[in-house]
Amino acid sequence: MLKYYCLIMMILSSSLFSISNKKVEKLIATDQLNEAEKIIPSLKKFEQYYFTGLIENLKGNPEKAYFIMEKALKLKDDDPDILYKTAKFLLSTDNSKDANLPSGKEKVDKTFDFLKKGYKLNPKHKGLIFHLALEYQIVPWFYGGDDDETEKILSDTYKFDEEYSDLCKLRLFFFGGDMDDAGSFGEKCIEKYSLNPNFYFLTARSYFMRNMNDKGFEVLDRGISKIESTKLLSYYGNYSVKKKLNYDKGIEYLKRYLKLKDKINILDNQPRLFRANYLLGKLYHLKNDYENAKTYLKKSLELNPNYSKSKKLLIMIK
């Protein structure tokens, strides 16, 4: 009887941890970091490190995030996702902020070690595919870079996921600074994968980076006419502000973005929407419509009272 009781308690305990983990994941995904931090101490040690690392990175502390994720890695060194995140955080670190951080060749070597080990464990992990291919492409050959390895990774990926392989190739053009190839290859991909917003998004960015603004907005318009994508709608609004162009359409698309977000996450608190409301406020401000501008800036601050851009613009209007 005792044996069965212990077994039931173990199952219940595991179930409770699983529920808590999912709750923390949801809180982090919706930027409710303070609420997530209240639950984390009740989790197992590995989960404590893992979630705390994610939160520190979201707070803009990749140095802390890296050291914490390394602790998680010591408890579970065969998890491709942990290896990926540890590598990603390490890439974002600044050695001048902490002398204990790897730098130079040591940083490159450690990053490669994490990525290669993770990729070997799971060659279909999308984050590992892209970042390992990117490292081989951008790192000088004497630090371990190798364009042939990049091509091999993309070729191997193409065998089981053509679309993601092409997306990686487009991202490599973009992040490698080759905007001409990014634009031309992106256009080909849009014809081939017309329902994937990422191809429109990156292709449009390649045009904006070259100040080909009309072409950038046209690509986003094309994507929005094909798919109801929150990414494309919000990006159009963002670039309407950045380029000070197409205010009315930017406003229309941001409002559609907010409505779509409500449909998708109707039961969720959505603090991230503070930025969309700020962009709406900014666009109305650019149109000299100060009443509407104030309305959306106040909504932005209701969702995130500390958002400095909304605060400053609201003070300026008043």
Coordinates of C-alpha atoms in Angstrom, one line a residue:
M1 CA 0.0 0.0 0.0
L2 CA 2.8 2.4 1.0
K3 CA 4.5 1.6 -2.4
Y4 CA 1.4 2.7 -4.3
Y5 CA 1.0 5.8 -2.1
C6 CA 4.6 6.8 -2.9
L7 CA 4.1 6.2 -6.6
I8 CA 0.9 8.4 -6.6
M9 CA 2.7 11.2 -4.7
M10 CA 5.5 11.1 -7.2
I11 CA 3.1 11.4 -10.1
L12 CA 1.2 14.2 -8.4
S13 CA 4.4 16.0 -7.6
S14 CA 5.7 15.7 -11.2
S15 CA 2.3 16.9 -12.4
L16 CA 2.4 20.0 -10.2
F17 CA 5.9 20.8 -11.4
S18 CA 4.7 20.5 -15.0
I19 CA 1.8 22.9 -14.3
S20 CA 4.1 25.4 -12.6
N21 CA 6.6 25.2 -15.4
K22 CA 3.8 25.9 -18.0
K23 CA 2.6 28.8 -15.9
V24 CA 6.1 30.3 -15.7
E25 CA 6.5 29.8 -19.5
K26 CA 3.3 31.7 -20.1
L27 CA 4.1 34.5 -17.8
I28 CA 7.5 35.0 -19.4
A29 CA 6.0 34.8 -22.9
T30 CA 3.7 37.7 -22.0
D31 CA 6.4 39.7 -20.3
Q32 CA 5.0 39.3 -16.8
L33 CA 8.5 38.7 -15.4
N34 CA 7.9 39.8 -11.8
E35 CA 5.0 37.3 -11.5
A36 CA 7.2 34.5 -13.0
E37 CA 10.0 35.3 -10.5
K38 CA 7.6 34.7 -7.6
I39 CA 6.9 31.1 -8.8
I40 CA 10.5 30.2 -9.8
P41 CA 11.8 29.4 -6.2
S42 CA 9.2 26.6 -5.9
L43 CA 10.6 24.8 -9.0
K44 CA 13.3 22.2 -9.2
K45 CA 16.9 23.5 -9.4
F46 CA 17.3 23.0 -13.1
E47 CA 14.1 24.9 -13.9
Q48 CA 15.1 27.6 -11.5
Y49 CA 18.3 28.2 -13.4
Y50 CA 16.7 27.8 -16.8
F51 CA 13.8 30.3 -16.3
T52 CA 16.0 32.8 -14.3
G53 CA 18.4 32.7 -17.3
L54 CA 15.6 33.5 -19.7
I55 CA 14.4 36.3 -17.6
E56 CA 17.8 37.9 -17.1
N57 CA 18.3 37.9 -20.9
L58 CA 14.9 39.5 -21.4
K59 CA 15.9 42.2 -18.9
G60 CA 18.9 43.0 -21.0
N61 CA 21.5 41.2 -18.8
P62 CA 23.0 38.5 -21.2
E63 CA 26.1 38.3 -19.0
K64 CA 24.0 37.1 -16.0
A65 CA 21.9 35.0 -18.3
Y66 CA 24.9 33.2 -19.6
F67 CA 26.4 32.3 -16.2
I68 CA 23.0 31.1 -14.9
M69 CA 22.4 29.0 -18.1
E70 CA 25.8 27.4 -17.7
K71 CA 24.6 26.2 -14.2
A72 CA 21.5 24.7 -15.9
L73 CA 23.8 23.1 -18.5
K74 CA 25.8 21.3 -15.7
L75 CA 22.6 19.6 -14.6
K76 CA 21.5 18.7 -18.1
D77 CA 24.3 18.8 -20.6
D78 CA 22.6 16.7 -23.2
D79 CA 19.7 19.1 -23.9
P80 CA 20.0 20.7 -27.4
D81 CA 17.8 23.6 -26.4
I82 CA 19.9 24.5 -23.3
L83 CA 23.1 24.2 -25.4
Y84 CA 21.5 26.6 -28.0
K85 CA 20.4 29.2 -25.4
T86 CA 23.8 29.1 -23.6
A87 CA 25.5 29.7 -26.9
K88 CA 23.1 32.5 -27.9
F89 CA 23.5 34.3 -24.5
L90 CA 27.3 34.0 -24.7
L91 CA 27.2 35.6 -28.2
S92 CA 25.4 38.6 -26.7
T93 CA 27.8 39.1 -23.8
D94 CA 30.2 42.1 -23.4
N95 CA 33.5 41.1 -21.8
S96 CA 34.0 44.7 -20.6
K97 CA 31.1 44.3 -18.2
D98 CA 32.6 41.2 -16.6
A99 CA 36.2 40.2 -16.8
N100 CA 35.3 36.6 -16.0
L101 CA 33.5 36.2 -19.3
P102 CA 35.2 34.4 -22.2
S103 CA 36.4 36.8 -24.9
G104 CA 38.2 36.6 -28.3
K105 CA 39.1 33.1 -29.5
E106 CA 38.0 31.5 -26.2
K107 CA 34.5 33.0 -26.7
V108 CA 34.4 31.8 -30.3
D109 CA 35.6 28.3 -29.3
K110 CA 33.0 27.9 -26.5
T111 CA 30.2 29.1 -28.7
F112 CA 31.2 26.6 -31.4
D113 CA 31.4 23.9 -28.8
F114 CA 27.9 24.5 -27.5
L115 CA 26.4 24.8 -31.0
K116 CA 28.2 21.8 -32.5
K117 CA 27.3 19.6 -29.5
G118 CA 23.6 20.7 -29.7
Y119 CA 23.5 20.2 -33.5
K120 CA 24.9 16.8 -33.2
L121 CA 22.2 15.9 -30.6
N122 CA 19.5 17.3 -32.8
P123 CA 20.3 18.3 -36.4
K124 CA 16.7 19.4 -36.9
H125 CA 16.7 22.1 -34.1
K126 CA 16.0 25.3 -36.0
G127 CA 17.9 27.7 -33.7
L128 CA 21.0 25.5 -33.8
I129 CA 20.9 25.1 -37.6
F130 CA 20.8 28.9 -38.2
H131 CA 23.3 30.0 -35.5
L132 CA 25.8 27.3 -36.3
A133 CA 25.6 28.2 -40.1
L134 CA 25.9 31.9 -39.2
E135 CA 28.9 31.3 -37.0
Y136 CA 30.7 29.3 -39.7
Q137 CA 29.9 32.1 -42.2
I138 CA 30.8 35.2 -40.2
V139 CA 33.7 34.0 -38.0
P140 CA 37.2 34.3 -39.7
W141 CA 38.6 31.0 -40.9
F142 CA 41.5 31.1 -38.3
Y143 CA 38.9 31.2 -35.5
G144 CA 37.1 28.2 -36.9
G145 CA 34.8 29.8 -39.6
D146 CA 34.2 27.8 -42.8
D147 CA 31.8 28.8 -45.6
D148 CA 31.8 25.1 -46.8
E149 CA 30.4 24.1 -43.4
T150 CA 27.7 26.7 -43.8
E151 CA 26.7 25.2 -47.2
K152 CA 26.8 21.7 -45.8
I153 CA 24.4 22.6 -42.9
L154 CA 22.0 24.3 -45.4
S155 CA 22.2 21.4 -47.8
D156 CA 21.5 18.8 -45.0
T157 CA 18.6 20.9 -43.8
Y158 CA 17.2 21.2 -47.3
K159 CA 16.8 17.4 -47.5
F160 CA 14.1 17.5 -44.7
D161 CA 12.9 21.1 -44.7
E162 CA 13.4 23.1 -47.9
E163 CA 11.5 26.1 -46.6
Y164 CA 13.6 26.5 -43.5
S165 CA 16.8 26.0 -45.4
D166 CA 15.8 28.8 -47.8
L167 CA 14.8 31.0 -44.8
C168 CA 18.2 30.4 -43.2
K169 CA 19.9 31.3 -46.5
L170 CA 18.0 34.5 -46.7
R171 CA 18.8 35.4 -43.1
L172 CA 22.5 34.7 -43.8
F173 CA 22.4 37.1 -46.7
F174 CA 20.7 39.7 -44.5
F175 CA 22.8 39.3 -41.4
G176 CA 25.9 39.1 -43.5
G177 CA 25.1 42.6 -44.8
D178 CA 24.5 41.5 -48.4
M179 CA 21.2 43.4 -48.9
D180 CA 21.2 43.1 -52.7
D181 CA 21.3 39.3 -52.6
A182 CA 18.8 39.3 -49.7
G183 CA 16.4 41.3 -51.7
S184 CA 16.7 39.3 -54.9
F185 CA 16.7 35.9 -53.1
G186 CA 13.8 37.0 -50.9
E187 CA 11.7 37.9 -53.9
K188 CA 12.2 34.4 -55.3
C189 CA 11.3 32.9 -51.9
I190 CA 8.1 34.9 -51.7
E191 CA 7.0 33.4 -55.0
K192 CA 7.8 29.9 -53.6
Y193 CA 6.5 30.3 -50.1
S194 CA 3.8 33.0 -50.4
L195 CA 2.2 32.2 -47.0
N196 CA 5.3 32.5 -44.8
P197 CA 5.5 36.0 -43.3
N198 CA 9.2 35.7 -42.5
F199 CA 10.2 36.0 -46.2
Y200 CA 8.1 39.2 -46.7
F201 CA 9.5 40.6 -43.4
L202 CA 13.2 40.0 -44.3
T203 CA 12.9 41.0 -47.9
A204 CA 11.2 44.3 -46.9
R205 CA 13.9 44.9 -44.3
S206 CA 16.6 44.5 -47.0
Y207 CA 14.8 47.3 -49.0
F208 CA 14.5 49.6 -46.0
M209 CA 18.2 49.1 -45.2
R210 CA 18.9 50.5 -48.7
N211 CA 16.4 53.3 -48.3
M212 CA 14.2 51.8 -51.0
N213 CA 11.2 52.7 -48.8
D214 CA 8.5 52.4 -51.4
K215 CA 9.6 48.9 -52.3
G216 CA 9.8 47.9 -48.7
F217 CA 6.3 49.0 -47.9
E218 CA 5.1 47.4 -51.2
V219 CA 6.5 44.0 -50.1
L220 CA 4.8 44.3 -46.7
D221 CA 1.5 45.3 -48.4
R222 CA 1.9 42.2 -50.6
G223 CA 2.4 40.0 -47.6
I224 CA -0.5 41.5 -45.7
S225 CA -2.9 41.0 -48.7
K226 CA -1.9 37.3 -48.6
I227 CA -1.9 36.5 -44.9
E228 CA -3.2 38.1 -41.7
S229 CA 0.1 38.3 -40.0
T230 CA 0.6 40.2 -36.8
K231 CA 4.3 40.4 -37.6
L232 CA 3.8 42.2 -40.9
L233 CA 1.1 44.4 -39.6
S234 CA 3.2 45.6 -36.6
Y235 CA 6.3 45.9 -38.8
Y236 CA 4.4 48.2 -41.2
G237 CA 3.4 50.5 -38.4
N238 CA 6.9 50.4 -37.0
Y239 CA 8.4 51.5 -40.3
S240 CA 5.7 54.1 -40.8
V241 CA 7.1 55.8 -37.7
K242 CA 10.8 55.2 -38.4
K243 CA 10.6 56.4 -42.0
K244 CA 7.9 59.1 -41.3
L245 CA 5.8 57.8 -44.2
N246 CA 2.4 56.3 -44.9
Y247 CA 0.8 57.4 -41.6
D248 CA -2.8 56.4 -42.4
K249 CA -2.0 52.9 -43.5
G250 CA 0.4 52.5 -40.6
I251 CA -2.5 53.4 -38.2
E252 CA -4.9 51.1 -40.1
Y253 CA -2.5 48.1 -39.9
L254 CA -1.6 48.7 -36.2
K255 CA -5.3 48.7 -35.3
R256 CA -5.8 45.5 -37.3
Y257 CA -2.8 44.1 -35.4
L258 CA -4.4 44.9 -32.0
K259 CA -7.7 43.3 -33.1
L260 CA -6.0 40.2 -34.3
K261 CA -4.0 39.9 -31.1
D262 CA -7.3 40.1 -29.2
K263 CA -8.7 37.2 -31.2
I264 CA -5.6 35.1 -30.8
N265 CA -5.0 35.7 -27.0
I266 CA -8.4 36.8 -25.8
L267 CA -7.9 35.3 -22.3
D268 CA -4.3 36.4 -21.9
N269 CA -2.9 39.6 -20.4
Q270 CA -0.8 41.1 -23.2
P271 CA 1.7 43.6 -21.8
R272 CA 3.6 43.5 -25.0
L273 CA 0.9 45.5 -26.7
F274 CA 2.2 48.6 -25.0
R275 CA 4.6 49.1 -28.0
A276 CA 1.8 48.9 -30.6
N277 CA -0.2 51.5 -28.7
Y278 CA 2.9 53.7 -28.5
L279 CA 3.4 53.5 -32.2
L280 CA -0.3 54.4 -32.8
G281 CA 0.2 57.4 -30.5
K282 CA 3.3 58.4 -32.3
L283 CA 1.7 58.2 -35.7
Y284 CA -1.3 60.3 -34.6
H285 CA 1.3 62.8 -33.1
L286 CA 3.0 62.9 -36.5
K287 CA -0.4 63.7 -38.1
N288 CA -0.9 66.5 -35.4
D289 CA -3.9 64.6 -34.1
Y290 CA -3.0 65.1 -30.4
E291 CA -6.2 63.8 -28.8
N292 CA -5.9 60.4 -30.4
A293 CA -2.2 60.5 -29.8
K294 CA -2.9 61.0 -26.0
T295 CA -5.5 58.2 -26.0
Y296 CA -3.1 55.6 -27.3
L297 CA -0.1 56.8 -25.3
K298 CA -2.2 56.4 -22.1
K299 CA -3.2 52.9 -23.2
S300 CA 0.5 52.1 -23.7
L301 CA 1.3 53.3 -20.2
E302 CA -1.5 51.4 -18.7
L303 CA 0.1 48.2 -20.0
N304 CA 3.7 49.3 -19.2
P305 CA 3.9 52.3 -16.8
N306 CA 7.7 52.4 -17.2
Y307 CA 7.8 52.7 -21.0
S308 CA 9.9 55.9 -21.3
K309 CA 9.0 56.6 -25.0
S310 CA 5.3 56.8 -24.2
K311 CA 6.0 58.9 -21.1
K312 CA 8.2 61.4 -22.9
L313 CA 5.9 61.8 -25.8
L314 CA 2.8 62.3 -23.6
I315 CA 4.6 64.9 -21.5
M316 CA 5.6 66.7 -24.7
I317 CA 2.1 66.8 -26.1
K318 CA 0.6 68.0 -22.8

